[in-house]
């Protein structure tokens, strides 16, 4: 049988990192088994579902390269199908109309709670076989006896007593079908063989299994993935660095790093940390997914991102970096190619946003030098370097370095002083990638221009004293 999995997000906000991990595991499981992967948008909660959220889901999946073979299906477009089944269920007696008023249900609840019982519908309308057309809901006739057991692929056998389960409302008074019902029908209609989803859905599983059984549909295999918590063991939030997926893109993470981080967050293969996409597909199995909760660690995500910035071809990184450069309003026409900038910053920057923040001086001369830097003792050093650089026939790192060393030698000053004054002149900062490489990338003309600018800065400073 061909394996088929699905990702079924509710479009009610950002796509969270936990949902993306669920999507990834479902997708990898399908790809590993040469099966199919379905995208289904669970938008039955009309009030909370938004088009903006649907767009964010699609954009995130496209950015991460998690591609689907079928869909996106929308539950709101399948109401006719749900109603067809509900009407059949009423005919076959596996569902019934319930006319109980809000007041009765509220009172029943209070009495049950007072008596120390778990509140649940008492089956009044089922027993009394009431019929009519006044406003009503449709309830599923949940079996009253026996258990529901399923073999969770991550957590082993899980059993629920049918007595614990309510006669679930499957269609509301306004005619709209409810969540658990739609999920069960969709999984059946779409031929889903493996439902891989968050642990928060375990309690829904016996209800969905009972619905499927009542209509003679096959029961898929279930796998519930543990939750992700913050590093302090508390519910994951912004405080822990948890963001919506597109915000990670905006913060300068690479999709490869996100996927690699997420596969390791709750799954392992020996002690291996870095996985290419094809390794992920080859190696991913559900039996290696961890049962205990995972702890989100933003520093590890950064570490992996840094690895990928250094590991992937600079040309590829440049494509992703370009958007960040645009966000910073940097015009890269008159400067080195982005691949050069990446080579220079990949050691020190852990995100693409950091690179974009740091590299402005490669393209713009307009930075100002802080007053705390450079004084008259540096003036002659800079002048000497300038004169020598202008006579450098071959503009390369080796020759630039020779100039700096000979200036230090002639002026009998520590070469650190020479480098630091020049660094300030060329970049405006007291820290940069290897200076000779920076100068080589910036080019002769801009270098000379900036040295002159720094010399003027020193002159003006002196005049002001
Ligand atoms: N729509 C549900 C959610 O976003 C997922 C339901 C499922 O996977 O069965 O949590």
Short mmCIF file of C-alpha atoms in Angstrom, two decimals, residues 110-417:
data_model
loop_
_atom_site.label_atom_id
_atom_site.label_comp_id
_atom_site.label_asym_id
_atom_site.label_seq_id
_atom_site.Cartn_x
_atom_site.Cartn_y
_atom_site.Cartn_z
CA UNK A 110 -23.33 21.53 37.04
CA UNK A 111 -25.07 18.49 38.55
CA UNK A 112 -22.43 16.11 37.20
CA UNK A 113 -19.56 18.24 38.45
CA UNK A 114 -21.21 18.53 41.87
CA UNK A 115 -21.55 14.74 42.00
CA UNK A 116 -17.83 14.44 41.24
CA UNK A 117 -18.45 13.04 37.74
CA UNK A 118 -16.76 14.01 34.50
CA UNK A 119 -19.26 16.24 32.65
CA UNK A 120 -20.65 14.56 29.52
CA UNK A 121 -23.85 14.48 27.54
CA UNK A 122 -26.31 11.97 29.04
CA UNK A 123 -27.80 10.76 25.73
CA UNK A 124 -31.26 12.16 26.45
CA UNK A 125 -32.16 12.78 22.79
CA UNK A 126 -30.78 9.44 21.68
CA UNK A 127 -32.89 7.52 24.16
CA UNK A 128 -36.00 9.53 23.52
CA UNK A 129 -35.64 9.37 19.73
CA UNK A 130 -36.86 12.91 19.33
CA UNK A 131 -37.42 14.20 15.84
CA UNK A 132 -38.35 17.61 14.49
CA UNK A 133 -37.02 20.60 12.68
CA UNK A 134 -36.52 23.13 15.45
CA UNK A 135 -32.86 24.12 15.90
CA UNK A 136 -30.74 21.15 16.84
CA UNK A 137 -27.23 19.79 16.69
CA UNK A 138 -26.19 16.38 15.41
CA UNK A 139 -24.39 14.12 17.83
CA UNK A 140 -22.30 11.08 17.07
CA UNK A 141 -23.49 7.88 18.76
CA UNK A 142 -20.28 6.98 20.52
CA UNK A 143 -20.17 3.29 21.58
CA UNK A 144 -20.94 3.03 25.28
CA UNK A 145 -19.08 -0.21 25.92
CA UNK A 146 -15.53 -1.39 25.44
CA UNK A 147 -12.27 0.36 24.71
CA UNK A 148 -10.55 2.06 21.83
CA UNK A 149 -6.92 1.00 21.51
CA UNK A 150 -4.44 2.18 18.94
CA UNK A 151 -0.77 1.47 18.48
CA UNK A 152 0.93 4.81 18.41
CA UNK A 153 4.13 4.55 16.34
CA UNK A 154 6.02 6.71 18.83
CA UNK A 155 4.32 6.00 22.17
CA UNK A 156 3.16 2.37 21.88
CA UNK A 157 -0.33 1.13 22.73
CA UNK A 158 -2.78 3.74 23.98
CA UNK A 159 -6.22 2.78 25.29
CA UNK A 160 -9.29 4.88 26.04
CA UNK A 161 -12.45 3.59 27.67
CA UNK A 162 -15.52 4.42 25.58
CA UNK A 163 -17.28 5.48 28.77
CA UNK A 164 -14.87 8.40 28.91
CA UNK A 165 -15.99 9.69 25.52
CA UNK A 166 -18.97 11.91 24.93
CA UNK A 167 -21.56 11.73 22.19
CA UNK A 168 -19.65 14.33 20.28
CA UNK A 169 -21.45 17.11 18.41
CA UNK A 170 -20.57 16.60 14.74
CA UNK A 171 -22.81 19.34 13.28
CA UNK A 172 -23.63 22.60 15.00
CA UNK A 173 -27.02 24.33 15.07
CA UNK A 174 -25.86 26.60 12.23
CA UNK A 175 -25.25 23.53 10.06
CA UNK A 176 -21.45 23.62 10.17
CA UNK A 177 -19.62 20.34 10.79
CA UNK A 178 -17.19 20.18 13.70
CA UNK A 179 -13.47 19.68 13.90
CA UNK A 180 -13.00 16.02 14.88
CA UNK A 181 -15.57 14.88 12.38
CA UNK A 182 -14.00 16.77 9.46
CA UNK A 183 -10.53 15.47 10.30
CA UNK A 184 -11.73 11.85 10.38
CA UNK A 185 -13.62 12.16 7.09
CA UNK A 186 -10.74 13.95 5.38
CA UNK A 187 -8.21 11.36 6.48
CA UNK A 188 -10.48 8.71 5.01
CA UNK A 189 -11.35 10.52 1.77
CA UNK A 190 -7.75 11.54 1.16
CA UNK A 191 -6.47 8.01 1.75
CA UNK A 192 -4.18 9.01 4.60
CA UNK A 193 -2.34 5.93 5.86
CA UNK A 194 -0.29 7.63 8.60
CA UNK A 195 -1.46 10.50 10.76
CA UNK A 196 1.61 12.16 12.24
CA UNK A 197 0.72 15.08 14.50
CA UNK A 198 1.31 16.76 17.84
CA UNK A 199 0.75 15.01 21.14
CA UNK A 200 -1.96 17.57 21.93
CA UNK A 201 -4.21 15.59 19.58
CA UNK A 202 -4.00 12.25 21.42
CA UNK A 203 -7.38 12.81 23.07
CA UNK A 204 -8.98 13.39 19.68
CA UNK A 205 -7.71 10.12 18.28
CA UNK A 206 -10.21 7.70 19.95
CA UNK A 207 -13.09 9.95 18.87
CA UNK A 208 -11.85 10.01 15.29
CA UNK A 209 -11.29 6.24 15.33
CA UNK A 210 -14.86 5.66 16.56
CA UNK A 211 -16.27 7.89 13.82
CA UNK A 212 -14.23 6.07 11.18
CA UNK A 213 -15.32 2.67 12.52
CA UNK A 214 -18.98 3.72 12.49
CA UNK A 215 -18.83 4.48 8.76
CA UNK A 216 -16.77 1.40 7.92
CA UNK A 217 -13.67 3.40 6.98
CA UNK A 218 -10.13 2.08 7.46
CA UNK A 219 -8.26 3.33 10.52
CA UNK A 220 -4.96 5.05 9.75
CA UNK A 221 -1.82 4.46 11.76
CA UNK A 222 -1.20 7.23 14.29
CA UNK A 223 2.00 8.79 15.59
CA UNK A 224 1.93 11.61 18.13
CA UNK A 225 5.02 13.77 18.44
CA UNK A 226 5.97 15.24 21.82
CA UNK A 227 5.63 18.91 22.57
CA UNK A 228 8.42 21.45 22.36
CA UNK A 229 9.08 23.47 25.51
CA UNK A 230 11.35 26.40 26.26
CA UNK A 231 14.78 25.62 27.72
CA UNK A 232 13.32 26.28 31.18
CA UNK A 233 10.70 23.56 30.66
CA UNK A 234 7.88 26.10 30.33
CA UNK A 235 5.49 26.60 27.43
CA UNK A 236 7.44 27.75 24.40
CA UNK A 237 7.11 31.48 23.77
CA UNK A 238 8.86 34.49 22.26
CA UNK A 239 10.88 34.71 25.46
CA UNK A 240 12.71 31.54 24.40
CA UNK A 241 13.40 32.88 20.91
CA UNK A 242 10.42 31.02 19.41
CA UNK A 243 9.04 32.90 16.43
CA UNK A 244 6.67 32.35 13.52
CA UNK A 245 8.46 30.55 10.68
CA UNK A 246 8.72 33.56 8.38
CA UNK A 247 10.23 35.58 11.19
CA UNK A 248 13.14 33.10 11.25
CA UNK A 249 13.63 33.82 7.59
CA UNK A 250 13.62 37.55 8.37
CA UNK A 251 16.09 37.03 11.20
CA UNK A 252 18.57 35.55 8.73
CA UNK A 253 18.27 31.80 9.15
CA UNK A 254 18.70 29.46 6.22
CA UNK A 255 15.96 26.93 5.46
CA UNK A 256 18.54 24.11 5.59
CA UNK A 257 19.49 25.14 9.12
CA UNK A 258 15.87 25.25 10.29
CA UNK A 259 15.15 21.79 8.87
CA UNK A 260 18.34 20.37 10.31
CA UNK A 261 17.61 21.89 13.70
CA UNK A 262 14.04 20.61 13.69
CA UNK A 263 14.86 17.06 12.65
CA UNK A 264 17.28 16.82 15.58
CA UNK A 265 14.77 18.34 17.97
CA UNK A 266 13.11 15.07 18.93
CA UNK A 267 14.84 12.61 16.61
CA UNK A 268 18.37 11.28 16.49
CA UNK A 269 20.70 9.11 14.50
CA UNK A 270 23.72 8.10 16.56
CA UNK A 271 25.47 11.33 17.53
CA UNK A 272 25.22 12.90 14.13
CA UNK A 273 24.22 16.58 14.13
CA UNK A 274 24.39 17.76 10.53
CA UNK A 275 22.17 16.11 7.93
CA UNK A 276 21.79 16.95 4.29
CA UNK A 277 18.25 16.75 2.95
CA UNK A 278 18.89 13.43 1.25
CA UNK A 279 20.38 12.03 4.46
CA UNK A 280 17.27 13.18 6.33
CA UNK A 281 15.05 11.36 3.84
CA UNK A 282 17.22 8.22 3.88
CA UNK A 283 17.51 7.96 7.64
CA UNK A 284 14.21 9.22 9.03
CA UNK A 285 12.06 6.62 10.77
CA UNK A 286 9.35 7.09 13.39
CA UNK A 287 10.83 4.59 15.82
CA UNK A 288 13.73 6.94 16.49
CA UNK A 289 11.46 9.84 17.39
CA UNK A 290 11.81 10.75 21.05
CA UNK A 291 8.87 10.26 23.40
CA UNK A 292 9.94 12.88 25.91
CA UNK A 293 9.33 16.59 25.31
CA UNK A 294 11.96 18.53 23.38
CA UNK A 295 13.59 21.70 24.63
CA UNK A 296 13.98 24.58 22.22
CA UNK A 297 17.46 26.08 22.20
CA UNK A 298 18.03 29.18 20.09
CA UNK A 299 21.81 28.98 20.54
CA UNK A 300 21.87 25.56 18.95
CA UNK A 301 19.80 26.85 16.05
CA UNK A 302 22.32 29.66 15.63
CA UNK A 303 25.18 27.20 15.78
CA UNK A 304 23.65 25.10 13.01
CA UNK A 305 22.90 28.20 10.95
CA UNK A 306 26.52 29.25 11.29
CA UNK A 307 27.65 25.81 10.12
CA UNK A 308 25.46 26.08 7.03
CA UNK A 309 26.61 29.61 6.24
CA UNK A 310 30.15 28.21 6.15
CA UNK A 311 29.29 24.94 4.47
CA UNK A 312 26.96 25.80 1.60
CA UNK A 313 28.33 27.42 -1.59
CA UNK A 314 28.69 31.19 -1.23
CA UNK A 315 26.70 31.61 -4.46
CA UNK A 316 23.72 29.88 -2.87
CA UNK A 317 24.01 31.84 0.39
CA UNK A 318 24.19 35.03 -1.66
CA UNK A 319 20.70 34.37 -3.05
CA UNK A 320 19.30 34.28 0.46
CA UNK A 321 21.46 37.15 1.68
CA UNK A 322 20.23 39.44 -1.09
CA UNK A 323 16.84 39.95 0.56
CA UNK A 324 18.51 41.04 3.80
CA UNK A 325 20.74 43.44 1.89
CA UNK A 326 17.62 44.92 0.31
CA UNK A 327 15.98 45.18 3.74
CA UNK A 328 19.00 47.21 4.87
CA UNK A 329 18.68 49.45 1.80
CA UNK A 330 22.21 48.73 0.66
CA UNK A 331 22.96 49.21 -3.00
CA UNK A 332 25.52 46.60 -3.99
CA UNK A 333 26.10 47.83 -7.56
CA UNK A 334 29.35 49.60 -6.76
CA UNK A 335 31.10 47.11 -4.56
CA UNK A 336 32.33 43.54 -4.31
CA UNK A 337 30.02 40.64 -5.18
CA UNK A 338 28.02 39.27 -2.25
CA UNK A 339 29.96 36.01 -2.46
CA UNK A 340 33.07 37.93 -1.41
CA UNK A 341 31.26 39.50 1.54
CA UNK A 342 30.02 36.05 2.58
CA UNK A 343 33.53 34.61 2.47
CA UNK A 344 34.75 37.41 4.71
CA UNK A 345 31.92 37.36 7.26
CA UNK A 346 31.04 33.67 7.43
CA UNK A 347 33.44 33.08 10.31
CA UNK A 348 32.11 35.82 12.54
CA UNK A 349 28.39 36.07 11.64
CA UNK A 350 25.86 33.46 12.64
CA UNK A 351 22.93 34.83 10.64
CA UNK A 352 22.45 36.47 7.26
CA UNK A 353 20.92 39.48 8.98
CA UNK A 354 24.15 39.93 10.93
CA UNK A 355 26.12 39.84 7.68
CA UNK A 356 23.80 42.41 6.11
CA UNK A 357 24.15 44.62 9.19
CA UNK A 358 27.94 44.34 9.14
CA UNK A 359 28.81 44.80 5.50
CA UNK A 360 27.50 48.28 4.70
CA UNK A 361 30.99 49.82 4.50
CA UNK A 362 31.82 47.57 1.55
CA UNK A 363 29.34 49.56 -0.50
CA UNK A 364 29.09 53.00 1.09
CA UNK A 365 31.73 55.60 1.95
CA UNK A 366 29.39 57.77 3.94
CA UNK A 367 30.03 56.40 7.43
CA UNK A 368 31.32 58.79 10.07
CA UNK A 369 34.28 58.14 12.30
CA UNK A 370 33.69 58.30 16.02
CA UNK A 371 35.55 61.10 17.77
CA UNK A 372 37.21 58.69 20.16
CA UNK A 373 39.22 57.21 17.27
CA UNK A 374 42.34 58.48 15.48
CA UNK A 375 44.61 61.35 16.45
CA UNK A 376 47.56 63.15 14.92
CA UNK A 377 49.97 60.29 15.60
CA UNK A 378 47.99 58.27 13.07
CA UNK A 379 48.03 60.95 10.42
CA UNK A 380 51.48 60.23 9.09
CA UNK A 381 50.94 56.51 9.20
CA UNK A 382 47.82 56.86 7.07
CA UNK A 383 49.56 59.22 4.69
CA UNK A 384 52.45 56.85 4.24
CA UNK A 385 50.14 53.90 3.62
CA UNK A 386 48.15 55.94 1.14
CA UNK A 387 51.23 56.89 -0.86
CA UNK A 388 52.50 53.33 -0.92
CA UNK A 389 49.16 51.83 -1.87
CA UNK A 390 48.88 54.25 -4.78
CA UNK A 391 52.13 52.87 -6.14
CA UNK A 392 51.10 49.24 -5.74
CA UNK A 393 51.05 47.88 -9.25
CA UNK A 394 49.37 44.60 -8.42
CA UNK A 395 46.35 44.99 -6.18
CA UNK A 396 46.43 41.84 -4.12
CA UNK A 397 46.36 40.81 -0.49
CA UNK A 398 50.04 39.99 -0.33
CA UNK A 399 51.11 43.39 -1.65
CA UNK A 400 48.68 45.27 0.57
CA UNK A 401 50.08 43.41 3.56
CA UNK A 402 53.64 44.30 2.53
CA UNK A 403 52.69 47.99 2.50
CA UNK A 404 51.27 47.84 6.03
CA UNK A 405 54.26 45.96 7.40
CA UNK A 406 56.77 48.31 5.80
CA UNK A 407 54.95 51.36 7.23
CA UNK A 408 55.06 49.80 10.70
CA UNK A 409 58.71 49.05 10.18
CA UNK A 410 59.68 52.49 8.95
CA UNK A 411 57.80 54.33 11.68
CA UNK A 412 58.95 51.81 14.28
CA UNK A 413 55.45 51.29 15.62
CA UNK A 414 53.66 48.11 16.53
CA UNK A 415 51.87 46.79 13.46
CA UNK A 416 48.68 46.56 15.53
CA UNK A 417 48.59 50.35 15.63
#
